Coordinates of C-alpha atoms in Angstrom, one line a residue:
X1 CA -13.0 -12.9 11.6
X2 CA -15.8 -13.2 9.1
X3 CA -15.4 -16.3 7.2
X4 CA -17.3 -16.7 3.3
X5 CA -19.4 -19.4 3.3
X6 CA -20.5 -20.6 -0.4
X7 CA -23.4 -21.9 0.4
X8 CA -25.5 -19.0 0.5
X9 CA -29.3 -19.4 -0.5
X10 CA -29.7 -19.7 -4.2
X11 CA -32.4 -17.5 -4.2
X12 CA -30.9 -14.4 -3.5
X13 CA -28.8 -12.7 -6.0
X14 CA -27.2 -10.3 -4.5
X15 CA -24.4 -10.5 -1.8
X16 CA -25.6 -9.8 1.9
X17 CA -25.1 -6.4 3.3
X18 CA -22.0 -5.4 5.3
X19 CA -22.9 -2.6 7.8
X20 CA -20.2 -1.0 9.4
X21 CA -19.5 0.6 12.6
X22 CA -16.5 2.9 14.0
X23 CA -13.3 1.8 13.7
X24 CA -12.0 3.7 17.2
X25 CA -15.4 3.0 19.2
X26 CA -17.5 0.6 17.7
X27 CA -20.2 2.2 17.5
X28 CA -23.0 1.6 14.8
X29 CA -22.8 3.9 12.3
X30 CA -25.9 2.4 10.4
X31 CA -23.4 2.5 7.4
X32 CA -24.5 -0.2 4.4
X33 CA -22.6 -2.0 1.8
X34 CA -25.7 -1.2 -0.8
X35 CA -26.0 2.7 -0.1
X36 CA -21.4 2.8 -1.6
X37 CA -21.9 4.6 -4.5
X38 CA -20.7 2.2 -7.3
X39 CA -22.3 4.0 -10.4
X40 CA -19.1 5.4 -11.2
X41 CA -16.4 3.0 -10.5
X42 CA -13.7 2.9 -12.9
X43 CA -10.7 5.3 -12.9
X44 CA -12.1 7.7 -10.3
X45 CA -13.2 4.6 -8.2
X46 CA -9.6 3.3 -8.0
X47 CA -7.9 6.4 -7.2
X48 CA -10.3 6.9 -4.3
X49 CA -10.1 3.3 -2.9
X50 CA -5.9 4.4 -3.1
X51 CA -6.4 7.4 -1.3
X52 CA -8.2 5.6 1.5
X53 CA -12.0 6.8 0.4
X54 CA -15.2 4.9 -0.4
X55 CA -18.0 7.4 -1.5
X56 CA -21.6 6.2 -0.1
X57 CA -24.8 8.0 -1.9
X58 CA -27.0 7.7 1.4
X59 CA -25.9 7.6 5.3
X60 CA -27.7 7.5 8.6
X61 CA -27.1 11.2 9.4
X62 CA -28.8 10.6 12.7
X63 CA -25.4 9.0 13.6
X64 CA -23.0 11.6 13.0
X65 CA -21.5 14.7 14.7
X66 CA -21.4 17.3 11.7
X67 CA -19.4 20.2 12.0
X68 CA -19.6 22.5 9.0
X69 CA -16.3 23.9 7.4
X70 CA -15.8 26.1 4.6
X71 CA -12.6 26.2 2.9
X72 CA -10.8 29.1 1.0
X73 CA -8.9 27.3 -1.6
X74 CA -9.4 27.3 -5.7
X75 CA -10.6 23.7 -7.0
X76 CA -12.0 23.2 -10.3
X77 CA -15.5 22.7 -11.2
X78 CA -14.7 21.0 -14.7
X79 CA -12.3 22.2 -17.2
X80 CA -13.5 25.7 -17.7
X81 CA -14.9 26.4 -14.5
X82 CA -13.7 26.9 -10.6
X83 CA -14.6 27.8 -7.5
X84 CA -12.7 29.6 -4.5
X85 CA -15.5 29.3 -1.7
X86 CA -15.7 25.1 -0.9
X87 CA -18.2 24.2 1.9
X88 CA -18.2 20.6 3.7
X89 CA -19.4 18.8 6.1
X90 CA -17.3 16.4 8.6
X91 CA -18.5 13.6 9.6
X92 CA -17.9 12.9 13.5
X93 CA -18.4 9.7 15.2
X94 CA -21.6 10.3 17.7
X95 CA -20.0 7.6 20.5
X96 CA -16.0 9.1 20.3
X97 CA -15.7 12.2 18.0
X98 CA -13.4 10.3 15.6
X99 CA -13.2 11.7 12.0
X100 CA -15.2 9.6 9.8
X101 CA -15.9 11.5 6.5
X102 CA -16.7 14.2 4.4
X103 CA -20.1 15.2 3.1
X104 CA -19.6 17.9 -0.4
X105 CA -22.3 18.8 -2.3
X106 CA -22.5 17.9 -5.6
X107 CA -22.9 20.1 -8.7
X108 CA -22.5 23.3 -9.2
X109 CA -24.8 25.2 -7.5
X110 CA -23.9 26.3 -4.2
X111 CA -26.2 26.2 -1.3
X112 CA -26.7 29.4 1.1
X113 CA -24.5 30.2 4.0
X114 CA -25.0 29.5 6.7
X115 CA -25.5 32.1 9.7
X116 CA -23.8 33.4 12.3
X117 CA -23.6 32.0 15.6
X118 CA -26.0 29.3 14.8
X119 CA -24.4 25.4 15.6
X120 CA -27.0 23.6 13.2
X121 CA -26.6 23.9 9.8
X122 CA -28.8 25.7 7.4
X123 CA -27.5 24.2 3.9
X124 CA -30.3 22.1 3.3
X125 CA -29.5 18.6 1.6
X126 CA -32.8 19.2 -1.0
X127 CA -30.8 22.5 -2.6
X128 CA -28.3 19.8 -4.4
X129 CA -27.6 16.2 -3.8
X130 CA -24.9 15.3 -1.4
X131 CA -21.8 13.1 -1.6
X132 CA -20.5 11.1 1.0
X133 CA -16.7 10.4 1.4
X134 CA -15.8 8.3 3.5
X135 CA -12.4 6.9 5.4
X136 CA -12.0 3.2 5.1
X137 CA -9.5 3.4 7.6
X138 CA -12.3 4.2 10.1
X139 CA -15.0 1.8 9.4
X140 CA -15.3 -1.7 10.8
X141 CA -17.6 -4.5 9.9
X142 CA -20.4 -4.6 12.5
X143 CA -20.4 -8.4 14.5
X144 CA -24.2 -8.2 14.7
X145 CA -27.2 -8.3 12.4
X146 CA -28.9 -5.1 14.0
X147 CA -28.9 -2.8 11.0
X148 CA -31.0 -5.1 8.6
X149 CA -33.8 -5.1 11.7
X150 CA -33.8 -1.0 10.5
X151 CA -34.3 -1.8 7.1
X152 CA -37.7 -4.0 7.7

């Protein structure tokens, strides 16, 4: 149980970083507080957090099992626009293969399939940025301070 204590340093202005690990496993997942994408919270925000989702702009890829999927469904782009062809990325807990995620590109563009037979993935995250959706439901709060040492 991780109590609040409100008497933090007064120096510091923003709230310390929360780094998760796996919900199933424990493992570290090297996932931080600061890399949640919060540029768009509002409407879209809330109807994430309801579904169970918290969208990070940057993860430790290093710490994932990815398994590339490509989905034959129409979705919409925007209003006037939609796709049919929907590639993704799930995100796999390295320590016990537990689903953690989703990473989607973002935009329009797609990137290039990938080819046959091969196991590691061609789509190249510098062809569009990528969006990170993750389960909440399969995150815990990490009990030590390792991940900040990373950061130094």
């Amino acid at each position: 149980m991780v109590l609040h204590n409100p008497s933090r340093d007064a120096t510091s202005s923003s709230q310390r970083d929360v780094f998760y690990s796996c919900g199933h496993c424990g493992y570290a997942l090297n996932l931080s507080s600061s890399d949640r994408n919060t540029a768009k919270i509002g409407v879209e925000y809330g109807k994430a957090i309801k579904k169970g989702v918290v969208s990070f702009v940057a993860i430790d890829e290093s710490r994932f099992t990815q398994a590339d999927e490509l989905r034959c469904l129409p979705y919409f782009r925007s209003r006037r626009s939609w796709g049919l062809f929907r590639h993704q990325t799930r995100l796999l807990c390295r320590g016990c293969g537990s689903l953690i995620g989703v990473a989607t590109y973002d935009g329009t563009s797609s990137p290039s399939s990938p080819s046959e037979g091969s196991s590691e993935s061609n789509y190249p995250a510098s062809s569009g940025s990528r969006k990170y959706k993750i389960k909440i439901g399969a995150l815990q709060p990490s009990d030590d301070d390792s991940g900040t040492l990373l950061l130094d």
